[in-house]
Coordinates of C-alpha atoms in Angstrom, one line a residue:
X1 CA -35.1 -57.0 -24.3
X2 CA -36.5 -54.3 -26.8
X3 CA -33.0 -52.6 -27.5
X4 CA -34.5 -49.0 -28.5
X5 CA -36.8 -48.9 -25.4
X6 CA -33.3 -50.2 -23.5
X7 CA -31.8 -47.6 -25.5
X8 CA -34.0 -45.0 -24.2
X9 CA -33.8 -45.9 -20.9
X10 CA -30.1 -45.3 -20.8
X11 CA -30.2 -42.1 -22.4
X12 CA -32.8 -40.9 -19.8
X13 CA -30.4 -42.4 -16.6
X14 CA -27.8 -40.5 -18.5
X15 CA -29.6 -36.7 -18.6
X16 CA -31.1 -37.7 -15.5
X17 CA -27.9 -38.5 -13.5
X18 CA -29.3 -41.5 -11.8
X19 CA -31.7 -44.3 -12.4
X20 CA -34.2 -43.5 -9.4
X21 CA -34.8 -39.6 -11.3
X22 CA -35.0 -41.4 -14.9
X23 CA -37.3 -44.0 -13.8
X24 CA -39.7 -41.3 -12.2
X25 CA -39.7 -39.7 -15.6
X26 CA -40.6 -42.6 -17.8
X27 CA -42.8 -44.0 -15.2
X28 CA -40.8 -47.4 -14.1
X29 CA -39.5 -48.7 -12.0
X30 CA -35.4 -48.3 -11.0
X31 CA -34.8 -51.8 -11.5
X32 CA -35.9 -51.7 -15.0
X33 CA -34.2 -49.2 -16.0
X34 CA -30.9 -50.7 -14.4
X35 CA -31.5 -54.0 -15.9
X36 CA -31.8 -52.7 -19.2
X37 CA -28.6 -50.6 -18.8
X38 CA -27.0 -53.9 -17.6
X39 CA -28.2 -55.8 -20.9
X40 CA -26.3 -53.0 -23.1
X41 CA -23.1 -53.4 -21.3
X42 CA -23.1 -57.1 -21.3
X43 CA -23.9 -57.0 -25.1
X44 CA -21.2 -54.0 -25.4
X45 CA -18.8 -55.2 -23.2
X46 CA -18.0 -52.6 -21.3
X47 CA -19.3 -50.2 -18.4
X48 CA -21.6 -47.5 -19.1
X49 CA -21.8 -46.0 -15.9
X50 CA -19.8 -45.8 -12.9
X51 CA -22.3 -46.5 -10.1
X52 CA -21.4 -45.5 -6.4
X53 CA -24.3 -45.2 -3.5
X54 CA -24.0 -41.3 -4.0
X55 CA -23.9 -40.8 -7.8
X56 CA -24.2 -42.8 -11.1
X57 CA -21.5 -41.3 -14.1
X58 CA -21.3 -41.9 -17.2
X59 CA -17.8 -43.7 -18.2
X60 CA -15.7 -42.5 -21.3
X61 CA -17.8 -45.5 -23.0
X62 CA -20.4 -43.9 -22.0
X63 CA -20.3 -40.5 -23.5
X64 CA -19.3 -41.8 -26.6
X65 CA -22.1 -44.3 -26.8
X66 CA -24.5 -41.6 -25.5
X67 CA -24.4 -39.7 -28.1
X68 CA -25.2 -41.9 -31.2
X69 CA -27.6 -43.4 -29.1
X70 CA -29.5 -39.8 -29.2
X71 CA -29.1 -39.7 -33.2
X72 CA -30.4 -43.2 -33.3
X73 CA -33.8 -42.1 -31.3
X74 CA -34.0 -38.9 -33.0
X75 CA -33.8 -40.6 -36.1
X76 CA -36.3 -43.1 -35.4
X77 CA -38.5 -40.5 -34.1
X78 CA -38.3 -38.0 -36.9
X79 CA -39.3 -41.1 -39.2
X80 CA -41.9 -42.1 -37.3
X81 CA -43.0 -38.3 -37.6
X82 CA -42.9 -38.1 -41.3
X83 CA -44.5 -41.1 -41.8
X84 CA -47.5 -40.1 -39.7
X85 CA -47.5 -36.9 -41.8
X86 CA -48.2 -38.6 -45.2
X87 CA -50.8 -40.2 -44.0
X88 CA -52.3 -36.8 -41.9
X89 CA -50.4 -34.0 -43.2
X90 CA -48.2 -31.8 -41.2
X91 CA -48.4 -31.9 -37.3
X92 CA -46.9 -32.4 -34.2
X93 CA -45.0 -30.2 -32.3
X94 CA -42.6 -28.0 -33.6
X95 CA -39.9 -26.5 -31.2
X96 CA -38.1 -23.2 -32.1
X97 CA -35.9 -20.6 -30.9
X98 CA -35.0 -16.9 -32.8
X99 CA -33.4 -14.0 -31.2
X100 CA -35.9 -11.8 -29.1
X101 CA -35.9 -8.5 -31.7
X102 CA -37.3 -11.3 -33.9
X103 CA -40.8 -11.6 -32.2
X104 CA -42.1 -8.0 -32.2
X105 CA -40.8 -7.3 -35.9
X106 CA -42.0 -10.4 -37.8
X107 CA -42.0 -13.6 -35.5
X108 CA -45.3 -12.8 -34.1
X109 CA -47.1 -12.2 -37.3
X110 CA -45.5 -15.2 -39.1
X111 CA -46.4 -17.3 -36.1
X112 CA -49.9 -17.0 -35.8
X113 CA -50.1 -17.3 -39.8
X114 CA -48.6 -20.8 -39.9
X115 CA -51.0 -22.0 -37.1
X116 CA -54.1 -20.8 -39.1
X117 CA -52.3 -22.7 -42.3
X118 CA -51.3 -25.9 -40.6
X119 CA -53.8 -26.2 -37.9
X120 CA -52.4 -29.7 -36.5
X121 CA -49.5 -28.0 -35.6
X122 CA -48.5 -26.9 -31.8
X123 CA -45.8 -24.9 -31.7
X124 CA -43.2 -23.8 -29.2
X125 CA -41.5 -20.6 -29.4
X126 CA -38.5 -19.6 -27.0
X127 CA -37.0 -15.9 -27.7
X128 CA -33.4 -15.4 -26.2
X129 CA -30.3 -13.7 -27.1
X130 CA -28.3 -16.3 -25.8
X131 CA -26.0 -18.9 -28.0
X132 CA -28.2 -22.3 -28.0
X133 CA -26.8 -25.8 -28.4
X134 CA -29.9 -27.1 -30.5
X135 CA -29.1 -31.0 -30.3
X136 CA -28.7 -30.7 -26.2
X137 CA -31.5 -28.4 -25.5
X138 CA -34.0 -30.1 -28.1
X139 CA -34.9 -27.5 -30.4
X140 CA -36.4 -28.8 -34.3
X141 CA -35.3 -25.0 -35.5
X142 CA -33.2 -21.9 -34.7
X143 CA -33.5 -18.7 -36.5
X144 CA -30.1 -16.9 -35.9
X145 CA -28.6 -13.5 -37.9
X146 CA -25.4 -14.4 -40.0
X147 CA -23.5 -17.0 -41.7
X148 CA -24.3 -20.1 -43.0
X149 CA -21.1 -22.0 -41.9
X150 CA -21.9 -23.5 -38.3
X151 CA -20.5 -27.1 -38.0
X152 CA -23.3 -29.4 -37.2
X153 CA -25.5 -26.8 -38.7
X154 CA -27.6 -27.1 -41.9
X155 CA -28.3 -23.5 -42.5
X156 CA -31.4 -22.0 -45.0
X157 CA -31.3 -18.5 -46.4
X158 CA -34.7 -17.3 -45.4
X159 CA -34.4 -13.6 -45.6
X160 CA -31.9 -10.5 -45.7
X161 CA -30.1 -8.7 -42.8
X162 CA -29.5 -5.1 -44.4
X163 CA -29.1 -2.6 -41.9
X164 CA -30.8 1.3 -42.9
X165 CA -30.0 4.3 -40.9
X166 CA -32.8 5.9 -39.5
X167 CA -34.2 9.0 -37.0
X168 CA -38.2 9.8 -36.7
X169 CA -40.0 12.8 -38.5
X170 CA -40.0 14.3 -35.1
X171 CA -36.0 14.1 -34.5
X172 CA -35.0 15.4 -37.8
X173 CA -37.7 18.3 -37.4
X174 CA -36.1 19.4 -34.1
X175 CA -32.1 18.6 -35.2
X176 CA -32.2 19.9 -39.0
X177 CA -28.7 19.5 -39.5
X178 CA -27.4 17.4 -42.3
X179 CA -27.0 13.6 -41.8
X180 CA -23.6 12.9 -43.4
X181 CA -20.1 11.2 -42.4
X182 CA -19.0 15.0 -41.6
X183 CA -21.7 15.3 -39.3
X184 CA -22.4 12.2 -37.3
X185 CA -20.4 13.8 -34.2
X186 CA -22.7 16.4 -34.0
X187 CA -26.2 13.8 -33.8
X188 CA -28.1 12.3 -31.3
X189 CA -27.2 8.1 -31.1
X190 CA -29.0 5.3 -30.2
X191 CA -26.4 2.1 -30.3
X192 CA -26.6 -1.6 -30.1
X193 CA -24.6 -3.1 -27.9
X194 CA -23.6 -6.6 -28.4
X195 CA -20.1 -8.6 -27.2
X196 CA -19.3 -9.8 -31.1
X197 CA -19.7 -6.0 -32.7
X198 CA -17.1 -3.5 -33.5
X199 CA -17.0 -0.7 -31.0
X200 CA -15.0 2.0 -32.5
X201 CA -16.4 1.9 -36.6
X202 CA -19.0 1.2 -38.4
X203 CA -18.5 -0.3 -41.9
X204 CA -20.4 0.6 -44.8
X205 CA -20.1 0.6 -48.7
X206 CA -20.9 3.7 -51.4
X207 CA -19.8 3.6 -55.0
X208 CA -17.8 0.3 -54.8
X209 CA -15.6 1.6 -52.2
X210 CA -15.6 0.4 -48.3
X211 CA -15.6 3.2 -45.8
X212 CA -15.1 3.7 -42.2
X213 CA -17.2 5.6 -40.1
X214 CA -16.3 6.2 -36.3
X215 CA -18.6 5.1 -34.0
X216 CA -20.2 8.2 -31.6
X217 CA -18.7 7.9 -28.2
X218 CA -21.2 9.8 -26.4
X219 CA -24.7 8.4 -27.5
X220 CA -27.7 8.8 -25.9
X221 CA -28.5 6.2 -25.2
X222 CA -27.2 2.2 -25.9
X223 CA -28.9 -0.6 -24.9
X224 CA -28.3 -4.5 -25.7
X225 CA -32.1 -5.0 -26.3
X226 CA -33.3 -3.8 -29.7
X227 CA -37.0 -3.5 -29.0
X228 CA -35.9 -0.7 -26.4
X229 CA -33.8 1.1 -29.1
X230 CA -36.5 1.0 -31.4
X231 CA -39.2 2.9 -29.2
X232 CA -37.2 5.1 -28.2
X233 CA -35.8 5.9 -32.2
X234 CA -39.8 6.2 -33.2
X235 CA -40.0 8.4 -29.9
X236 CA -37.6 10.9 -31.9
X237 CA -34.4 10.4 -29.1
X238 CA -32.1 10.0 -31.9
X239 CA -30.3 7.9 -34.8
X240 CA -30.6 4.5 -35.1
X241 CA -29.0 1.6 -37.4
X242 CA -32.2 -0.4 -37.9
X243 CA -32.7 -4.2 -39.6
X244 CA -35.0 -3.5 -42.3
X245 CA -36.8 -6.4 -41.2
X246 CA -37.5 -3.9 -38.4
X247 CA -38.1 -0.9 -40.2
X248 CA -39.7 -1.9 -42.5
X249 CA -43.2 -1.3 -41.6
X250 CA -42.4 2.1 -40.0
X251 CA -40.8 3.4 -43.4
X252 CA -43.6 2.1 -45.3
X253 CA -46.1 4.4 -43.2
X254 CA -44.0 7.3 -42.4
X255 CA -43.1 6.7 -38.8
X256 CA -39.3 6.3 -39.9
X257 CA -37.1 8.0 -42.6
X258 CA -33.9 6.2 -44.0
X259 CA -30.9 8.4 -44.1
X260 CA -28.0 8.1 -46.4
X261 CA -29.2 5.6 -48.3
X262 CA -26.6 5.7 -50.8
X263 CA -25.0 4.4 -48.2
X264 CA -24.5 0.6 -47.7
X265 CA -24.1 -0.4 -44.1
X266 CA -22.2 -3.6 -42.9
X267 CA -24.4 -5.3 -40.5
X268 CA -20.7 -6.5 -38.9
X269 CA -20.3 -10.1 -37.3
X270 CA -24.1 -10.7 -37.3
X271 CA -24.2 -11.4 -41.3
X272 CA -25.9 -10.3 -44.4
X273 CA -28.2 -13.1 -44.5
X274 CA -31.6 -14.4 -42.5
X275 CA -31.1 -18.1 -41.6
X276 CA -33.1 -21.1 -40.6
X277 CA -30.6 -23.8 -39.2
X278 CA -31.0 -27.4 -38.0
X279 CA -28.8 -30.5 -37.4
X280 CA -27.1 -31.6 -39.9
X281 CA -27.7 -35.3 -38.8
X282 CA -31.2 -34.8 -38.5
X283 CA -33.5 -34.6 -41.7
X284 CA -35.7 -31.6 -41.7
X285 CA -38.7 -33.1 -41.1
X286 CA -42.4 -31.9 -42.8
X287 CA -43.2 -29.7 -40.1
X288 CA -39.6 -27.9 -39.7
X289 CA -39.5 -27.7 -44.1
X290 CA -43.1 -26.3 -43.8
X291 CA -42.1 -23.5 -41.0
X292 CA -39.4 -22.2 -43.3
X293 CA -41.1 -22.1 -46.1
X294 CA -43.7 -20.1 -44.8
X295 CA -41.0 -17.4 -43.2
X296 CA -39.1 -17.4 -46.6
X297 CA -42.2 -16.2 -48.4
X298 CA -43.9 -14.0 -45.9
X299 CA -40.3 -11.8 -45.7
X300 CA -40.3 -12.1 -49.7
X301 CA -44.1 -11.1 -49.6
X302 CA -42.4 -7.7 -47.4
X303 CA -39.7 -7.2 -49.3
X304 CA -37.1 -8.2 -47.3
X305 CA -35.7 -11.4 -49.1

């Protein structure tokens, strides 16, 4: 028996939880997929699955050998993709996943430029805030805010993650007063909210030194979705600590004005640094190398490397 294809048919029994669902999948029958589970075991030595009339489980064996069997066929399947790509350039399908405040500032824009470059390629873009298990849920490529020390994790600097304080023409024209650490209490907020940031101070740097300045208890708003924050901070409601990656195109026309910008604000447990990450036991194929190259240069090309 083919031991990749008997390979594949036990990791699909395996995410499937049974052979009947895993054989409807691939298109076989259940009795070749049990038979090729059966051939591994025998040549093994030892039980893959526990199999009762109500469930089929994987065994310790099991879970162990489940796993290097997914690195094998990923492996095998990332070579077979970068050898079709020497021959026809970069294609396929390219899965990736970035934090939702991502899409409206840049995503969207860098997106439908890399489909016009690389017109072979498909892509598949999922926007969440949620922590995502790359290997399990199948993802080439994660774009995540923060540090480049994940295990598992091969992690490229593709941009910067400097925060600017900012308020609209509008809201400083109707609250004139001073924006300085003296005077924060006395301002209209707009916060993030977010489980892994400091709730009482904000960090920031001036002169060499490190400073602490007390988070407003009252704002007027806080919200966990940044896209929310940001219409209402152009809609003049108040202060808000932007990404530049964000602001960026609102300061460059006027919409926005940076405050205290001798100021250097600690973007907190999110990180200092853009990042592209993948597997570590995964080579990046074309198609991934060719996505994060293009991102690296078009934040460079906006001044936000």
């Amino acid at each position: 028996m083919d031991k990749f294809a008997a390979l594949g048919m036990f990791v699909a029994t395996a995410e499937h939880g049974g052979f009947s669902r895993a054989a409807e999948q691939l298109g076989k029958t259940p009795s070749a997929l049990t038979k090729a589970v059966t051939h591994l075991e025998e040549e093994l030595g030892v039980r893959l699955f526990e199999r009762s009339t109500r469930r089929t489980v994987l065994t310790e064996a099991g879970r162990v050998y489940l796993e290097t069997a997914r690195q094998v066929l990923q492996s095998l399947r990332d070579a077979g993709e970068e050898v079709a790509q020497l021959q026809h350039g970069v294609h396929g399908v390219l899965r990736l996943t970035a934090p939702l405040a991502f899409g409206r500032a840049f995503l969207d824009e860098v997106c439908a430029g890399f489909l016009v470059e690389y017109p072979q390629i498909r892509l598949r873009v999922d926007l969440t805030d949620d922590f995502i298990d790359l290997v399990d849920a199948g993802y080439d490529l994660a774009l995540r805010e923060g540090r480049g020390d994940s295990p598992g994790l091969i992690a490229k600097v593709v941009g910067s993650n400097r925060l600017a304080l900012c308020a609209s023409v509008a809201y400083l024209a109707r609250k004139p007063l001073a924006v300085a650490p003296e005077t924060l209490d006395q301002h209209d907020w707009l916060l993030y909210q977010h489980a892994a940031l400091d709730r009482t101070w904000w960090w920031a740097e001036r002169d060499g030194q490190r400073l602490s300045l007390l988070r407003p208890t009252a704002p007027r708003m806080e919200s966990d979705n940044h896209d929310l924050l940001m219409a209402a901070t152009l809609a003049g409601a108040g202060l808000y600590h932007v990404p530049l990656w964000s602001a960026a195109p609102y300061l460059a026309d006027g919409r926005l004005v940076q405050l205290m910008t001798d100021y250097e604000i600690d973007p907190d447990a999110f990180g200092a640094q853009i990042l592209a990450v993948y597997p570590s036991h995964r080579r990046a194929t074309g198609k991934v190398l060719a996505f994060i190259d293009y991102l690296a240069r078009h934040l460079a090309e906006q001044g936000l490397a």
